[in-house]
């Protein structure tokens, strides 16, 4: 998502959300969504490369990025929600010419649409600093197995504890 579709002014963050609330919103996301978001935002990997690296379909990458951006918008802002969906979809390698035409029609239908899309681009830019904090130790660059290992080790430990409690492990 490194290329932008409209010219933008340089703003460090949107006025409606400071960086700490954006970081908090990102931390509440599922770990896989965070990973996809960070690979795209920090490492600027395209959808296809993220999908190949994580063994996920392109649609899942799109859905995860959409989820990440949706958590940063104001609740109840339906226009922002639509703008975010367009923003993410337009970055997908699976976007069709017909969808691009539909987007252009949506954008031209009302000045509010252009403003909402512009705000989405500003919001995307404002996520750079919180993303750096969220991914500062590089955890997100680990593959699928490394992320899953944490849950597996907890399950194994609980299983061994249960066996020990029943006296079957000694």
PDB file of C-alpha atoms in Angstrom:
ATOM      1  CA  UNK A   1       0.000   0.000   0.000  1.00  0.00           C
ATOM      2  CA  UNK A   2       2.918   2.290  -0.397  1.00  0.00           C
ATOM      3  CA  UNK A   3       1.563   4.051  -3.464  1.00  0.00           C
ATOM      4  CA  UNK A   4      -1.102   6.618  -2.822  1.00  0.00           C
ATOM      5  CA  UNK A   5      -3.964   7.336  -5.133  1.00  0.00           C
ATOM      6  CA  UNK A   6      -4.452  11.024  -4.449  1.00  0.00           C
ATOM      7  CA  UNK A   7      -1.973  13.806  -3.661  1.00  0.00           C
ATOM      8  CA  UNK A   8      -1.682  14.362   0.069  1.00  0.00           C
ATOM      9  CA  UNK A   9      -0.421  17.032   2.372  1.00  0.00           C
ATOM     10  CA  UNK A  10       2.263  15.987   4.838  1.00  0.00           C
ATOM     11  CA  UNK A  11       0.587  15.247   8.182  1.00  0.00           C
ATOM     12  CA  UNK A  12       2.161  13.138  10.928  1.00  0.00           C
ATOM     13  CA  UNK A  13      -1.254  11.806  12.028  1.00  0.00           C
ATOM     14  CA  UNK A  14      -4.927  12.520  11.624  1.00  0.00           C
ATOM     15  CA  UNK A  15      -6.272  15.103  14.014  1.00  0.00           C
ATOM     16  CA  UNK A  16      -8.992  12.807  15.315  1.00  0.00           C
ATOM     17  CA  UNK A  17      -6.697  10.131  16.814  1.00  0.00           C
ATOM     18  CA  UNK A  18      -3.365  10.512  18.591  1.00  0.00           C
ATOM     19  CA  UNK A  19      -0.643   7.899  18.071  1.00  0.00           C
ATOM     20  CA  UNK A  20      -1.126   6.232  21.472  1.00  0.00           C
ATOM     21  CA  UNK A  21      -4.804   5.465  20.806  1.00  0.00           C
ATOM     22  CA  UNK A  22      -3.864   4.098  17.373  1.00  0.00           C
ATOM     23  CA  UNK A  23      -1.258   1.842  18.978  1.00  0.00           C
ATOM     24  CA  UNK A  24      -3.807   0.677  21.540  1.00  0.00           C
ATOM     25  CA  UNK A  25      -6.299  -0.144  18.765  1.00  0.00           C
ATOM     26  CA  UNK A  26      -3.641  -2.099  16.846  1.00  0.00           C
ATOM     27  CA  UNK A  27      -2.617  -4.058  19.949  1.00  0.00           C
ATOM     28  CA  UNK A  28      -6.202  -5.281  20.369  1.00  0.00           C
ATOM     29  CA  UNK A  29      -6.142  -6.924  16.935  1.00  0.00           C
ATOM     30  CA  UNK A  30      -5.568 -10.671  16.559  1.00  0.00           C
ATOM     31  CA  UNK A  31      -1.879 -11.555  16.223  1.00  0.00           C
ATOM     32  CA  UNK A  32      -2.232 -12.705  12.590  1.00  0.00           C
ATOM     33  CA  UNK A  33      -3.926  -9.418  11.615  1.00  0.00           C
ATOM     34  CA  UNK A  34      -1.126  -7.503  13.335  1.00  0.00           C
ATOM     35  CA  UNK A  35       1.457  -9.563  11.457  1.00  0.00           C
ATOM     36  CA  UNK A  36      -0.114  -8.943   8.052  1.00  0.00           C
ATOM     37  CA  UNK A  37      -0.515  -5.259   8.840  1.00  0.00           C
ATOM     38  CA  UNK A  38       3.119  -4.881   9.938  1.00  0.00           C
ATOM     39  CA  UNK A  39       4.518  -6.800   6.966  1.00  0.00           C
ATOM     40  CA  UNK A  40       2.606  -4.468   4.680  1.00  0.00           C
ATOM     41  CA  UNK A  41       3.033  -1.206   6.587  1.00  0.00           C
ATOM     42  CA  UNK A  42       6.595  -1.500   7.866  1.00  0.00           C
ATOM     43  CA  UNK A  43       8.228  -3.816   5.341  1.00  0.00           C
ATOM     44  CA  UNK A  44       6.029  -2.564   2.484  1.00  0.00           C
ATOM     45  CA  UNK A  45       5.489  -6.096   1.218  1.00  0.00           C
ATOM     46  CA  UNK A  46       2.774  -6.455  -1.421  1.00  0.00           C
ATOM     47  CA  UNK A  47      -0.265  -8.651  -0.817  1.00  0.00           C
ATOM     48  CA  UNK A  48       1.065 -11.538  -2.932  1.00  0.00           C
ATOM     49  CA  UNK A  49       4.381 -11.698  -1.080  1.00  0.00           C
ATOM     50  CA  UNK A  50       2.675 -11.646   2.321  1.00  0.00           C
ATOM     51  CA  UNK A  51       0.262 -14.348   1.190  1.00  0.00           C
ATOM     52  CA  UNK A  52       3.116 -16.557  -0.022  1.00  0.00           C
ATOM     53  CA  UNK A  53       5.177 -15.999   3.127  1.00  0.00           C
ATOM     54  CA  UNK A  54       2.311 -16.816   5.493  1.00  0.00           C
ATOM     55  CA  UNK A  55       0.565 -19.448   3.376  1.00  0.00           C
ATOM     56  CA  UNK A  56      -2.657 -17.447   3.242  1.00  0.00           C
ATOM     57  CA  UNK A  57      -4.964 -16.635   0.322  1.00  0.00           C
ATOM     58  CA  UNK A  58      -4.877 -13.092  -1.074  1.00  0.00           C
ATOM     59  CA  UNK A  59      -8.417 -12.523   0.131  1.00  0.00           C
ATOM     60  CA  UNK A  60      -7.294 -13.189   3.722  1.00  0.00           C
ATOM     61  CA  UNK A  61      -4.524 -10.596   3.370  1.00  0.00           C
ATOM     62  CA  UNK A  62      -7.065  -8.077   2.112  1.00  0.00           C
ATOM     63  CA  UNK A  63      -9.473  -8.935   4.932  1.00  0.00           C
ATOM     64  CA  UNK A  64      -6.743  -8.586   7.595  1.00  0.00           C
ATOM     65  CA  UNK A  65      -5.590  -5.200   6.300  1.00  0.00           C
ATOM     66  CA  UNK A  66      -9.178  -4.027   6.120  1.00  0.00           C
ATOM     67  CA  UNK A  67      -9.706  -5.137   9.720  1.00  0.00           C
ATOM     68  CA  UNK A  68      -6.582  -3.286  10.858  1.00  0.00           C
ATOM     69  CA  UNK A  69      -7.652  -0.032   9.223  1.00  0.00           C
ATOM     70  CA  UNK A  70     -11.279  -0.369  10.343  1.00  0.00           C
ATOM     71  CA  UNK A  71     -10.189  -0.452  13.998  1.00  0.00           C
ATOM     72  CA  UNK A  72      -8.663   3.015  13.618  1.00  0.00           C
ATOM     73  CA  UNK A  73     -11.812   4.779  12.409  1.00  0.00           C
ATOM     74  CA  UNK A  74     -14.438   6.424  14.543  1.00  0.00           C
ATOM     75  CA  UNK A  75     -17.227   3.998  15.520  1.00  0.00           C
ATOM     76  CA  UNK A  76     -20.366   4.518  13.476  1.00  0.00           C
ATOM     77  CA  UNK A  77     -18.607   6.317  10.617  1.00  0.00           C
ATOM     78  CA  UNK A  78     -20.113   4.359   7.730  1.00  0.00           C
ATOM     79  CA  UNK A  79     -18.551   6.545   5.051  1.00  0.00           C
ATOM     80  CA  UNK A  80     -15.070   5.983   6.502  1.00  0.00           C
ATOM     81  CA  UNK A  81     -15.770   2.255   6.537  1.00  0.00           C
ATOM     82  CA  UNK A  82     -16.571   2.262   2.822  1.00  0.00           C
ATOM     83  CA  UNK A  83     -13.532   4.425   2.043  1.00  0.00           C
ATOM     84  CA  UNK A  84     -11.304   1.975   3.938  1.00  0.00           C
ATOM     85  CA  UNK A  85     -12.750  -0.949   2.007  1.00  0.00           C
ATOM     86  CA  UNK A  86     -11.985   0.821  -1.264  1.00  0.00           C
ATOM     87  CA  UNK A  87      -8.516   1.813  -0.113  1.00  0.00           C
ATOM     88  CA  UNK A  88      -7.554  -1.751   0.717  1.00  0.00           C
ATOM     89  CA  UNK A  89      -9.274  -3.307  -2.301  1.00  0.00           C
ATOM     90  CA  UNK A  90      -7.470  -0.994  -4.706  1.00  0.00           C
ATOM     91  CA  UNK A  91      -4.132  -2.250  -3.381  1.00  0.00           C
ATOM     92  CA  UNK A  92      -4.994  -5.885  -4.081  1.00  0.00           C
ATOM     93  CA  UNK A  93      -3.493  -7.539  -7.164  1.00  0.00           C
ATOM     94  CA  UNK A  94      -6.923  -9.083  -7.716  1.00  0.00           C
ATOM     95  CA  UNK A  95      -8.705  -5.749  -8.205  1.00  0.00           C
ATOM     96  CA  UNK A  96     -10.433  -5.646 -11.594  1.00  0.00           C
ATOM     97  CA  UNK A  97     -10.783  -2.844 -14.099  1.00  0.00           C
ATOM     98  CA  UNK A  98     -14.508  -2.892 -13.436  1.00  0.00           C
ATOM     99  CA  UNK A  99     -13.891  -2.350  -9.722  1.00  0.00           C
ATOM    100  CA  UNK A 100     -11.601   0.581 -10.485  1.00  0.00           C
ATOM    101  CA  UNK A 101     -14.376   2.136 -12.566  1.00  0.00           C
ATOM    102  CA  UNK A 102     -16.859   1.534  -9.735  1.00  0.00           C
ATOM    103  CA  UNK A 103     -14.450   3.195  -7.322  1.00  0.00           C
ATOM    104  CA  UNK A 104     -14.092   6.228  -9.581  1.00  0.00           C
ATOM    105  CA  UNK A 105     -17.894   6.507  -9.787  1.00  0.00           C
ATOM    106  CA  UNK A 106     -18.176   6.249  -5.996  1.00  0.00           C
ATOM    107  CA  UNK A 107     -15.450   8.868  -5.537  1.00  0.00           C
ATOM    108  CA  UNK A 108     -17.108  11.290  -7.967  1.00  0.00           C
ATOM    109  CA  UNK A 109     -20.621  10.761  -6.572  1.00  0.00           C
ATOM    110  CA  UNK A 110     -20.177  13.153  -3.633  1.00  0.00           C
ATOM    111  CA  UNK A 111     -17.518  15.468  -2.215  1.00  0.00           C
ATOM    112  CA  UNK A 112     -17.841  13.591   1.090  1.00  0.00           C
ATOM    113  CA  UNK A 113     -16.566  10.447  -0.620  1.00  0.00           C
ATOM    114  CA  UNK A 114     -13.401  12.172  -1.774  1.00  0.00           C
ATOM    115  CA  UNK A 115     -12.913  13.612   1.711  1.00  0.00           C
ATOM    116  CA  UNK A 116     -13.443  10.193   3.363  1.00  0.00           C
ATOM    117  CA  UNK A 117     -10.951   8.567   1.004  1.00  0.00           C
ATOM    118  CA  UNK A 118      -8.431  11.336   1.634  1.00  0.00           C
ATOM    119  CA  UNK A 119      -8.883  10.851   5.400  1.00  0.00           C
ATOM    120  CA  UNK A 120      -8.245   7.127   4.931  1.00  0.00           C
ATOM    121  CA  UNK A 121      -4.960   7.879   3.194  1.00  0.00           C
ATOM    122  CA  UNK A 122      -3.999  10.214   6.035  1.00  0.00           C
ATOM    123  CA  UNK A 123      -5.002   7.544   8.538  1.00  0.00           C
ATOM    124  CA  UNK A 124      -2.766   5.018   6.746  1.00  0.00           C
ATOM    125  CA  UNK A 125       0.155   7.430   7.009  1.00  0.00           C
ATOM    126  CA  UNK A 126      -0.580   8.078  10.676  1.00  0.00           C
ATOM    127  CA  UNK A 127      -0.125   4.375  11.411  1.00  0.00           C
ATOM    128  CA  UNK A 128       3.601   4.389  10.634  1.00  0.00           C
ATOM    129  CA  UNK A 129       4.761   5.416  14.122  1.00  0.00           C
ATOM    130  CA  UNK A 130       2.376   3.096  16.035  1.00  0.00           C
ATOM    131  CA  UNK A 131       3.339   0.267  13.674  1.00  0.00           C
ATOM    132  CA  UNK A 132       7.025   0.811  14.451  1.00  0.00           C
ATOM    133  CA  UNK A 133       6.275   0.533  18.160  1.00  0.00           C
ATOM    134  CA  UNK A 134       4.114  -2.553  17.704  1.00  0.00           C
ATOM    135  CA  UNK A 135       6.714  -4.347  15.608  1.00  0.00           C
ATOM    136  CA  UNK A 136       9.870  -2.958  17.154  1.00  0.00           C
ATOM    137  CA  UNK A 137      11.344  -6.351  18.074  1.00  0.00           C
ATOM    138  CA  UNK A 138      10.653  -7.831  14.629  1.00  0.00           C
ATOM    139  CA  UNK A 139       8.348 -10.606  15.900  1.00  0.00           C
ATOM    140  CA  UNK A 140       6.047 -10.174  12.893  1.00  0.00           C
ATOM    141  CA  UNK A 141       8.742 -11.323  10.451  1.00  0.00           C
ATOM    142  CA  UNK A 142       8.634 -14.851  11.846  1.00  0.00           C
ATOM    143  CA  UNK A 143       6.718 -17.396   9.833  1.00  0.00           C
ATOM    144  CA  UNK A 144       3.455 -19.127  10.548  1.00  0.00           C
ATOM    145  CA  UNK A 145       5.009 -21.911  12.668  1.00  0.00           C
ATOM    146  CA  UNK A 146       6.786 -19.476  14.978  1.00  0.00           C
ATOM    147  CA  UNK A 147       3.533 -17.669  15.767  1.00  0.00           C
ATOM    148  CA  UNK A 148       1.710 -20.933  16.332  1.00  0.00           C
ATOM    149  CA  UNK A 149       4.419 -22.328  18.580  1.00  0.00           C
ATOM    150  CA  UNK A 150       3.357 -20.118  21.475  1.00  0.00           C
ATOM    151  CA  UNK A 151      -0.118 -21.626  21.565  1.00  0.00           C
ATOM    152  CA  UNK A 152       1.213 -25.154  21.064  1.00  0.00           C
ATOM    153  CA  UNK A 153       3.687 -24.885  23.922  1.00  0.00           C
ATOM    154  CA  UNK A 154       0.927 -23.747  26.264  1.00  0.00           C
ATOM    155  CA  UNK A 155      -1.225 -26.697  25.176  1.00  0.00           C
ATOM    156  CA  UNK A 156       1.649 -29.135  25.663  1.00  0.00           C
ATOM    157  CA  UNK A 157       2.418 -27.708  29.112  1.00  0.00           C
ATOM    158  CA  UNK A 158      -1.226 -28.010  30.155  1.00  0.00           C
ATOM    159  CA  UNK A 159      -1.347 -31.584  28.873  1.00  0.00           C
ATOM    160  CA  UNK A 160       1.789 -32.539  30.799  1.00  0.00           C
ATOM    161  CA  UNK A 161       0.416 -30.878  33.936  1.00  0.00           C
ATOM    162  CA  UNK A 162      -2.800 -32.858  33.596  1.00  0.00           C
ATOM    163  CA  UNK A 163      -0.863 -36.099  33.163  1.00  0.00           C
ATOM    164  CA  UNK A 164       1.256 -35.294  36.210  1.00  0.00           C
ATOM    165  CA  UNK A 165      -1.855 -34.517  38.246  1.00  0.00           C
ATOM    166  CA  UNK A 166      -3.374 -37.858  37.284  1.00  0.00           C
ATOM    167  CA  UNK A 167      -0.151 -39.647  38.161  1.00  0.00           C
ATOM    168  CA  UNK A 168       0.381 -40.914  34.610  1.00  0.00           C
ATOM    169  CA  UNK A 169       3.624 -38.991  34.121  1.00  0.00           C
ATOM    170  CA  UNK A 170       6.450 -39.684  36.482  1.00  0.00           C
TER     171      UNK A 170
END
